[in-house]
Tab-separated table of C-alpha atoms in Angstrom:
chain	number	residue	atom	x	y	z
A	1	MET	CA	29.119	99.223	39.132
A	2	LYS	CA	32.679	99.010	37.810
A	3	SER	CA	32.648	102.721	36.862
A	4	LEU	CA	31.254	103.638	40.292
A	5	VAL	CA	34.126	101.834	42.024
A	6	LEU	CA	36.631	103.430	39.634
A	7	GLY	CA	35.153	106.885	40.305
A	8	ALA	CA	35.314	106.391	44.072
A	9	ALA	CA	38.921	105.230	43.845
A	10	LEU	CA	39.840	108.249	41.708
A	11	ALA	CA	38.149	110.646	44.166
A	12	ALA	CA	40.012	109.035	47.067
A	13	LEU	CA	43.313	109.456	45.250
A	14	LEU	CA	42.600	113.120	44.571
A	15	HIS	CA	41.469	113.856	48.174
A	16	ILE	CA	38.250	115.372	46.928
A	17	THR	CA	35.513	115.436	49.542
A	18	PRO	CA	31.926	116.648	49.074
A	19	THR	CA	31.292	120.334	48.506
A	20	VAL	CA	29.502	122.371	51.168
A	21	VAL	CA	27.862	125.777	50.960
A	22	LEU	CA	29.576	128.379	53.130
A	23	VAL	CA	27.472	131.333	51.964
A	24	LYS	CA	24.255	130.952	49.990
A	25	ARG	CA	24.466	132.574	46.578
A	26	GLN	CA	21.455	134.769	47.358
A	27	ASP	CA	23.184	136.054	50.512
A	28	ALA	CA	26.372	136.780	48.568
A	29	VAL	CA	24.346	138.692	45.972
A	30	ALA	CA	22.593	140.701	48.690
A	31	ARG	CA	25.911	141.647	50.325
A	32	LEU	CA	27.850	142.345	47.135
A	33	LEU	CA	25.076	144.145	45.236
A	34	PRO	CA	23.428	146.025	48.127
A	35	GLY	CA	20.127	147.674	47.377
A	36	ALA	CA	19.832	146.182	43.897
A	37	ASP	CA	16.272	145.288	43.004
A	38	GLN	CA	16.799	144.303	39.355
A	39	PHE	CA	19.301	141.765	38.065
A	40	THR	CA	20.511	140.945	34.585
A	41	ALA	CA	22.859	138.167	33.531
A	42	ARG	CA	25.494	139.376	31.103
A	43	GLU	CA	27.406	136.573	29.432
A	44	LEU	CA	30.869	137.113	28.091
A	45	HIS	CA	31.343	134.600	25.249
A	46	LEU	CA	35.057	134.483	24.643
A	47	SER	CA	36.460	134.486	21.158
A	48	SER	CA	39.690	132.569	20.642
A	49	ALA	CA	41.541	135.908	20.783
A	50	ASP	CA	39.832	136.805	24.092
A	51	SER	CA	40.638	133.363	25.509
A	52	ARG	CA	44.245	133.803	24.488
A	53	ARG	CA	44.315	137.303	26.017
A	54	LEU	CA	42.950	135.962	29.334
A	55	HIS	CA	45.384	133.060	29.283
A	56	ASP	CA	48.329	135.346	28.546
A	57	ALA	CA	47.270	137.822	31.251
A	58	VAL	CA	46.487	135.444	34.121
A	59	GLY	CA	47.092	131.868	32.944
A	60	TRP	CA	43.403	130.996	32.919
A	61	GLU	CA	40.481	130.463	30.572
A	62	PRO	CA	36.936	129.526	31.583
A	63	PRO	CA	36.415	125.859	30.718
A	64	ASP	CA	33.306	126.464	28.595
A	65	GLY	CA	34.458	129.790	27.114
A	66	ILE	CA	31.744	131.750	28.927
A	67	VAL	CA	31.874	134.001	31.980
A	68	THR	CA	28.557	135.220	33.387
A	69	PHE	CA	28.348	138.491	35.259
A	70	TYR	CA	25.235	139.500	37.162
A	71	VAL	CA	24.547	143.211	36.947
A	72	GLY	CA	22.483	144.730	39.741
A	73	LYS	CA	20.393	147.856	39.311
A	74	ARG	CA	18.558	150.066	41.747
A	75	GLN	CA	15.955	152.402	40.225
A	76	ASP	CA	17.417	151.740	36.760
A	77	GLU	CA	20.955	152.742	37.823
A	78	VAL	CA	23.713	150.155	37.910
A	79	SER	CA	24.688	149.398	41.493
A	80	GLY	CA	27.400	146.917	40.578
A	81	ALA	CA	28.297	143.596	39.013
A	82	LEU	CA	29.087	140.190	40.419
A	83	VAL	CA	30.681	137.019	39.087
A	84	PHE	CA	30.836	133.542	40.605
A	85	MET	CA	34.310	132.129	40.039
A	86	ARG	CA	35.321	128.482	40.472
A	87	ILE	CA	38.882	127.584	41.423
A	88	ASP	CA	39.947	123.970	41.152
A	89	SER	CA	42.696	122.431	43.259
A	90	GLN	CA	43.952	119.015	44.222
A	91	HIS	CA	41.710	119.271	47.302
A	92	GLY	CA	38.623	120.057	45.241
A	93	PRO	CA	36.841	123.171	44.053
A	94	LEU	CA	36.224	126.491	45.744
A	95	GLU	CA	33.621	128.977	44.579
A	96	LEU	CA	33.901	132.711	45.100
A	97	ALA	CA	31.503	135.554	44.499
A	98	VAL	CA	33.437	138.659	43.486
A	99	GLY	CA	31.448	141.882	43.510
A	100	TYR	CA	32.295	145.187	41.838
A	101	ASP	CA	30.940	148.654	42.489
A	102	PRO	CA	29.721	150.884	39.607
A	103	ARG	CA	33.228	152.338	39.157
A	104	GLY	CA	34.709	148.854	38.718
A	105	ALA	CA	36.482	148.582	42.072
A	106	VAL	CA	36.182	145.343	44.021
A	107	ARG	CA	33.308	145.773	46.460
A	108	GLY	CA	33.930	142.474	48.187
A	109	VAL	CA	34.640	138.767	47.947
A	110	GLU	CA	32.609	135.944	49.492
A	111	VAL	CA	33.717	132.311	49.539
A	112	THR	CA	30.458	130.549	48.719
A	113	LYS	CA	31.509	126.883	48.433
A	114	ALA	CA	34.395	124.661	49.494
A	115	THR	CA	34.984	120.986	50.032
A	116	VAL	CA	34.515	119.502	53.486
A	117	GLU	CA	38.308	119.046	53.677
A	118	MET	CA	39.022	122.671	52.767
A	119	LYS	CA	36.302	124.291	54.897
A	120	PRO	CA	38.386	124.658	58.103
A	121	TRP	CA	41.283	126.117	56.100
A	122	VAL	CA	38.969	128.593	54.356
A	123	LEU	CA	37.417	129.636	57.661
A	124	GLU	CA	40.840	130.179	59.255
A	125	ALA	CA	41.960	132.351	56.325
A	126	LEU	CA	38.709	134.329	56.478
A	127	ARG	CA	39.030	134.863	60.246
A	128	ALA	CA	42.519	136.266	59.593
A	129	GLY	CA	40.959	138.964	57.369
A	130	LEU	CA	41.641	137.544	53.914
A	131	THR	CA	38.688	139.028	52.054
A	132	GLU	CA	39.013	142.446	53.698
A	133	SER	CA	42.209	143.026	51.719
A	134	TYR	CA	40.369	142.968	48.374
A	135	ARG	CA	37.861	145.734	49.123
A	136	GLY	CA	38.390	148.841	47.053
A	137	ASN	CA	41.074	147.305	44.831
A	138	SER	CA	41.019	148.169	41.157
A	139	THR	CA	40.749	145.308	38.691
A	140	ASP	CA	44.328	145.840	37.549
A	141	GLN	CA	45.690	145.581	41.086
A	142	ALA	CA	47.200	142.180	41.903
A	143	PRO	CA	45.255	140.499	44.731
A	144	SER	CA	47.476	140.223	47.805
A	145	GLY	CA	45.216	138.771	50.454
A	146	ALA	CA	47.364	135.648	50.863
A	147	GLU	CA	50.471	137.737	51.464
A	148	LYS	CA	48.689	139.604	54.257
A	149	VAL	CA	47.257	136.581	56.087
A	150	LYS	CA	49.996	133.961	55.634
A	151	PRO	CA	52.011	135.169	58.650
A	152	HIS	CA	48.897	134.643	60.811
A	153	VAL	CA	47.611	131.258	59.586
A	154	GLY	CA	48.813	127.704	59.067
A	155	ALA	CA	50.234	126.292	55.839
A	156	MET	CA	46.959	124.965	54.433
A	157	PRO	CA	44.917	128.131	55.131
A	158	GLY	CA	47.788	130.006	53.453
A	159	TYR	CA	47.487	127.709	50.439
A	160	VAL	CA	43.727	128.313	50.302
A	161	ALA	CA	44.359	132.074	50.510
A	162	GLU	CA	46.604	131.772	47.446
A	163	LEU	CA	43.796	129.959	45.602
A	164	ILE	CA	41.357	132.715	46.539
A	165	ASP	CA	43.832	135.355	45.321
A	166	LYS	CA	43.980	133.434	42.052
A	167	GLY	CA	40.178	133.393	41.764
A	168	VAL	CA	39.988	137.146	42.367
A	169	MET	CA	42.722	137.667	39.762
A	170	HIS	CA	40.728	135.598	37.222
A	171	ALA	CA	37.518	137.491	37.998
A	172	ASN	CA	39.303	140.839	37.643
A	173	ALA	CA	40.769	139.839	34.269
A	174	ALA	CA	37.333	138.772	33.018
A	175	TYR	CA	35.819	142.030	34.315
A	176	ARG	CA	38.454	144.075	32.450
A	177	LEU	CA	37.743	142.115	29.286
A	178	LEU	CA	33.969	142.560	29.598
A	179	TYR	CA	34.041	146.236	30.449
A	180	GLY	CA	37.097	147.192	28.423
A	181	ARG	CA	39.085	148.401	31.407
A	182	LYS	CA	42.802	147.943	31.485
């Protein structure tokens, strides 16, 4: 009981509210890997050198040292890859699905989960066109969705857009590491 009260007090201090699903994972997969009828999970187990390389490149390492990409195939040809990326903030976690086409360009980004508190901010940033700015970007191109939508949204949706940029940047760095692209 004491730990339950302590946990509730800590959550209240951190502003973390429950997480809600904005887009079901299966819907994100269908949109970001269109036409794929076969799926394979490809885990990237990071060595200490790879972790250091990711940290040096984008200031991030996956907490468990593993990044899982889902590769979609259609008639035995790769149609793309997708990664679910978690971004933590003082307002709780966000989850993104970042999809790549067979050439390695960003096919799209879906925000799949957010906290109840962050949901209206996420929706405002999305309505302003945030995820449209990522389409077609190469993995070495710095995400700039926040820069494009900040003049059109409030402060907190702008903050969320920065978090989403960060998640796309992390996903791109992991993709480059997995597929050896610079």
